[in-house]
Amino acid sequence: MIGLGYVGLPLAVAFAREGCEVIALDLDSRKVAALERGEPYVEDVSAEDLAEVVERLRPTTRYADLAQADAVLMCLPTPLSANREPDLGPLTESARGLSEVLQAGQLVVLESTTYPGTTRERIAPLLEESGLAAGHTFHLAFSPERVDPGRRDFTLRNTPKVLGGLTPTCATRARELYEIVCDEVVVVSSTEAAELTKLLENIFRSVNIALVNELAMLTDRMGIDIWEVVDAAATKPYGFMRFEPGPGMGGHCLPVDPFYLSWRAREFDMSTEFIELAGKINQQMPYHCVAKAQRALNDRGLSVKGARVAVFGVSYKPGVGDVRESPALKIISLLRGLGAEVFYHDPHVPELGELGLQSVPFDQALADADLALIVTAHPEVDHELIATRARLTVDLRGVTRSAGSADAVRL
Ligand SMILES: NC(=O)c1ccc[n+]([C@@H]2O[C@H](COP(=O)([O-])OP(=O)(O)OC[C@H]3O[C@@H](n4cnc5c(N)ncnc54)[C@H](O)[C@@H]3O)[C@@H](O)[C@H]2O)c1
């Protein structure tokens, strides 16, 4: 296993739990040291999970150790560069490291989300610097990760796993591997089809979230409650899928991955309008939410300047501590720019180093705030209590809708 982050660590633990010996490699020596101490650092892996597999999980920072593996899964980040183009740096650096120790007969699978063609055009040639031939003397496949951090009902075991091989034999080898940890493996005809499958899933979410967000901005002007409309539409038993409005998209996937395809599409003289439009609308949401908070304060005769604003929930989604691309960060910066004094409460995020903030206790946040702004609704936080106790509540997640909290201003 290469890359022990949100994707790689749970996968490593899943294989170890099934009895496989797992060499778990990360260049970040702090992660390797934490695993050696039995201390997990992602929500989906507990200390008990690590204790259960301690005999079979070998954390390391050395690529040379991978020479002993039958299969190597690459779970590396695929970020965007400063000018919003795919940054394959971590992938290519890792493929080079692996090529130095690659063995005949090994299976290599790329799990990172990326544009169609990456496995064949970028990873295969780098691995072939080993002198081995992809699809001949070693096997190569792509299988996208579908993990939804913090989710309990759909796990690696009961979520079908899509994969595509460079050759049919590559696909068969990869299928045999994933059948150890997944109940259902879905084989597609090529690595490109598997790469695009993952992007379709992410773009589908991004576009549908943008659609409901655009309607939320419209219903705000029209004086219609978007939550009521979404609830009502969701009673249709077919042809409608529920998506909820919110303060914008966060995390490693949705704000980033679709643009891997936009970039690739340009080579084929296509501009991917849906992706661009969804990105544009979702990026507007933090601004819309701040304007909404500003109006709510104004209605009570308060200005943002000098207002004490408690942000509840700063991670990008409920139940996790991941703040990558979280709209809360943008909202906090915008509010500060307008002169507000901002503090936050988040049971999953002890500090926001970049913003120089630390999570304050729930009661203190509530007591000190002129405005309680619910940005991410963690399940363990009592939002009803916020809505009934706070001087003013702006709820960007529709969690204060039940009786008794009629005063809260909602997105
Ligand atoms: N996080 C999710 O929910 C999720 C879900 C599905 C797919 N994905 C995709 O999976 C991939 C990995 O995402 P993640 O969230 O696990 O990222 P992450 O940043 O949490 O983990 C990646 C790990 O790779 C390590 N790393 C970087 N360069 C390395 C190198 N050269 N050699 C060894 N290790 C190296 C990093 O130290 C880090 O621990 C991305 O392409 C992402 O889009 C993520």
mmCIF file of N, CA and C in Angstrom, residues 264-306:
data_model
loop_
_atom_site.group_PDB
_atom_site.id
_atom_site.type_symbol
_atom_site.label_atom_id
_atom_site.label_comp_id
_atom_site.label_asym_id
_atom_site.label_seq_id
_atom_site.Cartn_x
_atom_site.Cartn_y
_atom_site.Cartn_z
ATOM 1 N N ARG A 264 -8.413 17.572 -19.322
ATOM 2 C CA ARG A 264 -8.188 16.542 -20.337
ATOM 3 C C ARG A 264 -9.062 16.796 -21.572
ATOM 4 N N ALA A 265 -10.292 17.278 -21.349
ATOM 5 C CA ALA A 265 -11.240 17.489 -22.451
ATOM 6 C C ALA A 265 -10.700 18.511 -23.445
ATOM 7 N N ARG A 266 -9.918 19.483 -22.936
ATOM 8 C CA ARG A 266 -9.399 20.533 -23.830
ATOM 9 C C ARG A 266 -8.519 19.945 -24.932
ATOM 10 N N GLU A 267 -7.863 18.836 -24.615
ATOM 11 C CA GLU A 267 -7.041 18.162 -25.628
ATOM 12 C C GLU A 267 -7.903 17.610 -26.749
ATOM 13 N N PHE A 268 -9.197 17.420 -26.454
ATOM 14 C CA PHE A 268 -10.110 16.849 -27.439
ATOM 15 C C PHE A 268 -11.061 17.935 -27.975
ATOM 16 N N ASP A 269 -10.624 19.196 -27.886
ATOM 17 C CA ASP A 269 -11.403 20.348 -28.372
ATOM 18 C C ASP A 269 -12.798 20.411 -27.760
ATOM 19 N N MET A 270 -12.902 20.065 -26.502
ATOM 20 C CA MET A 270 -14.199 20.142 -25.811
ATOM 21 C C MET A 270 -14.034 21.000 -24.578
ATOM 22 N N SER A 271 -15.049 21.809 -24.295
ATOM 23 C CA SER A 271 -15.041 22.433 -22.976
ATOM 24 C C SER A 271 -16.236 21.842 -22.221
ATOM 25 N N THR A 272 -16.006 21.395 -21.025
ATOM 26 C CA THR A 272 -17.028 20.665 -20.270
ATOM 27 C C THR A 272 -17.876 21.667 -19.488
ATOM 28 N N GLU A 273 -18.961 22.120 -20.133
ATOM 29 C CA GLU A 273 -19.750 23.220 -19.587
ATOM 30 C C GLU A 273 -20.362 22.913 -18.221
ATOM 31 N N PHE A 274 -20.895 21.714 -18.064
ATOM 32 C CA PHE A 274 -21.551 21.370 -16.797
ATOM 33 C C PHE A 274 -20.570 21.480 -15.629
ATOM 34 N N ILE A 275 -19.357 20.989 -15.861
ATOM 35 C CA ILE A 275 -18.359 21.003 -14.784
ATOM 36 C C ILE A 275 -18.024 22.436 -14.395
ATOM 37 N N GLU A 276 -17.771 23.265 -15.411
ATOM 38 C CA GLU A 276 -17.381 24.651 -15.141
ATOM 39 C C GLU A 276 -18.506 25.401 -14.428
ATOM 40 N N LEU A 277 -19.728 25.200 -14.925
ATOM 41 C CA LEU A 277 -20.871 25.913 -14.363
ATOM 42 C C LEU A 277 -21.103 25.490 -12.910
ATOM 43 N N ALA A 278 -21.033 24.179 -12.669
ATOM 44 C CA ALA A 278 -21.244 23.687 -11.303
ATOM 45 C C ALA A 278 -20.180 24.272 -10.375
ATOM 46 N N GLY A 279 -18.938 24.298 -10.853
ATOM 47 C CA GLY A 279 -17.854 24.853 -10.041
ATOM 48 C C GLY A 279 -18.122 26.311 -9.714
ATOM 49 N N LYS A 280 -18.577 27.040 -10.724
ATOM 50 C CA LYS A 280 -18.824 28.483 -10.556
ATOM 51 C C LYS A 280 -19.931 28.719 -9.514
ATOM 52 N N ILE A 281 -21.021 27.991 -9.649
ATOM 53 C CA ILE A 281 -22.142 28.195 -8.720
ATOM 54 C C ILE A 281 -21.741 27.793 -7.304
ATOM 55 N N ASN A 282 -21.097 26.640 -7.176
ATOM 56 C CA ASN A 282 -20.740 26.184 -5.829
ATOM 57 C C ASN A 282 -19.730 27.129 -5.161
ATOM 58 N N GLN A 283 -18.869 27.725 -5.993
ATOM 59 C CA GLN A 283 -17.899 28.683 -5.422
ATOM 60 C C GLN A 283 -18.559 29.967 -4.934
ATOM 61 N N GLN A 284 -19.734 30.260 -5.482
ATOM 62 C CA GLN A 284 -20.442 31.481 -5.039
ATOM 63 C C GLN A 284 -21.094 31.301 -3.674
ATOM 64 N N MET A 285 -21.311 30.059 -3.271
ATOM 65 C CA MET A 285 -22.141 29.817 -2.093
ATOM 66 C C MET A 285 -21.616 30.460 -0.814
ATOM 67 N N PRO A 286 -20.310 30.382 -0.516
ATOM 68 C CA PRO A 286 -19.853 31.051 0.717
ATOM 69 C C PRO A 286 -20.195 32.541 0.722
ATOM 70 N N TYR A 287 -20.103 33.188 -0.448
ATOM 71 C CA TYR A 287 -20.427 34.625 -0.535
ATOM 72 C C TYR A 287 -21.917 34.843 -0.260
ATOM 73 N N HIS A 288 -22.739 33.964 -0.846
ATOM 74 C CA HIS A 288 -24.177 34.069 -0.620
ATOM 75 C C HIS A 288 -24.498 33.884 0.868
ATOM 76 N N CYS A 289 -23.822 32.911 1.488
ATOM 77 C CA CYS A 289 -24.098 32.615 2.897
ATOM 78 C C CYS A 289 -23.679 33.774 3.797
ATOM 79 N N VAL A 290 -22.556 34.397 3.469
ATOM 80 C CA VAL A 290 -22.106 35.549 4.266
ATOM 81 C C VAL A 290 -23.083 36.709 4.088
ATOM 82 N N ALA A 291 -23.566 36.909 2.857
ATOM 83 C CA ALA A 291 -24.552 37.978 2.626
ATOM 84 C C ALA A 291 -25.813 37.699 3.444
ATOM 85 N N LYS A 292 -26.177 36.439 3.526
ATOM 86 C CA LYS A 292 -27.375 36.049 4.285
ATOM 87 C C LYS A 292 -27.165 36.365 5.785
ATOM 88 N N ALA A 293 -25.982 36.045 6.289
ATOM 89 C CA ALA A 293 -25.669 36.322 7.686
ATOM 90 C C ALA A 293 -25.668 37.832 7.932
ATOM 91 N N GLN A 294 -25.137 38.557 6.967
ATOM 92 C CA GLN A 294 -25.065 40.018 7.082
ATOM 93 C C GLN A 294 -26.480 40.612 7.168
ATOM 94 N N ARG A 295 -27.381 40.109 6.330
ATOM 95 C CA ARG A 295 -28.767 40.597 6.346
ATOM 96 C C ARG A 295 -29.452 40.251 7.668
ATOM 97 N N ALA A 296 -29.180 39.038 8.148
ATOM 98 C CA ALA A 296 -29.816 38.603 9.404
ATOM 99 C C ALA A 296 -29.389 39.516 10.549
ATOM 100 N N LEU A 297 -28.103 39.881 10.570
ATOM 101 C CA LEU A 297 -27.625 40.808 11.608
ATOM 102 C C LEU A 297 -28.271 42.182 11.420
ATOM 103 N N ASN A 298 -28.305 42.623 10.181
ATOM 104 C CA ASN A 298 -28.880 43.931 9.850
ATOM 105 C C ASN A 298 -30.334 44.027 10.329
ATOM 106 N N ASP A 299 -31.087 42.940 10.115
ATOM 107 C CA ASP A 299 -32.499 42.927 10.527
ATOM 108 C C ASP A 299 -32.650 43.123 12.032
ATOM 109 N N ARG A 300 -31.599 42.805 12.764
ATOM 110 C CA ARG A 300 -31.633 43.007 14.220
ATOM 111 C C ARG A 300 -30.870 44.263 14.630
ATOM 112 N N GLY A 301 -30.602 45.087 13.672
ATOM 113 C CA GLY A 301 -29.935 46.356 13.968
ATOM 114 C C GLY A 301 -28.456 46.217 14.261
ATOM 115 N N LEU A 302 -27.862 45.103 13.813
ATOM 116 C CA LEU A 302 -26.432 44.887 14.066
ATOM 117 C C LEU A 302 -25.658 44.915 12.757
ATOM 118 N N SER A 303 -24.399 45.312 12.838
ATOM 119 C CA SER A 303 -23.560 45.229 11.638
ATOM 120 C C SER A 303 -22.603 44.058 11.806
ATOM 121 N N VAL A 304 -22.073 43.583 10.699
ATOM 122 C CA VAL A 304 -21.083 42.498 10.786
ATOM 123 C C VAL A 304 -19.842 43.013 11.508
ATOM 124 N N LYS A 305 -19.478 44.237 11.187
ATOM 125 C CA LYS A 305 -18.299 44.829 11.833
ATOM 126 C C LYS A 305 -18.515 44.838 13.343
ATOM 127 N N GLY A 306 -17.613 44.179 14.035
ATOM 128 C CA GLY A 306 -17.704 44.141 15.494
ATOM 129 C C GLY A 306 -18.601 43.031 16.029
#
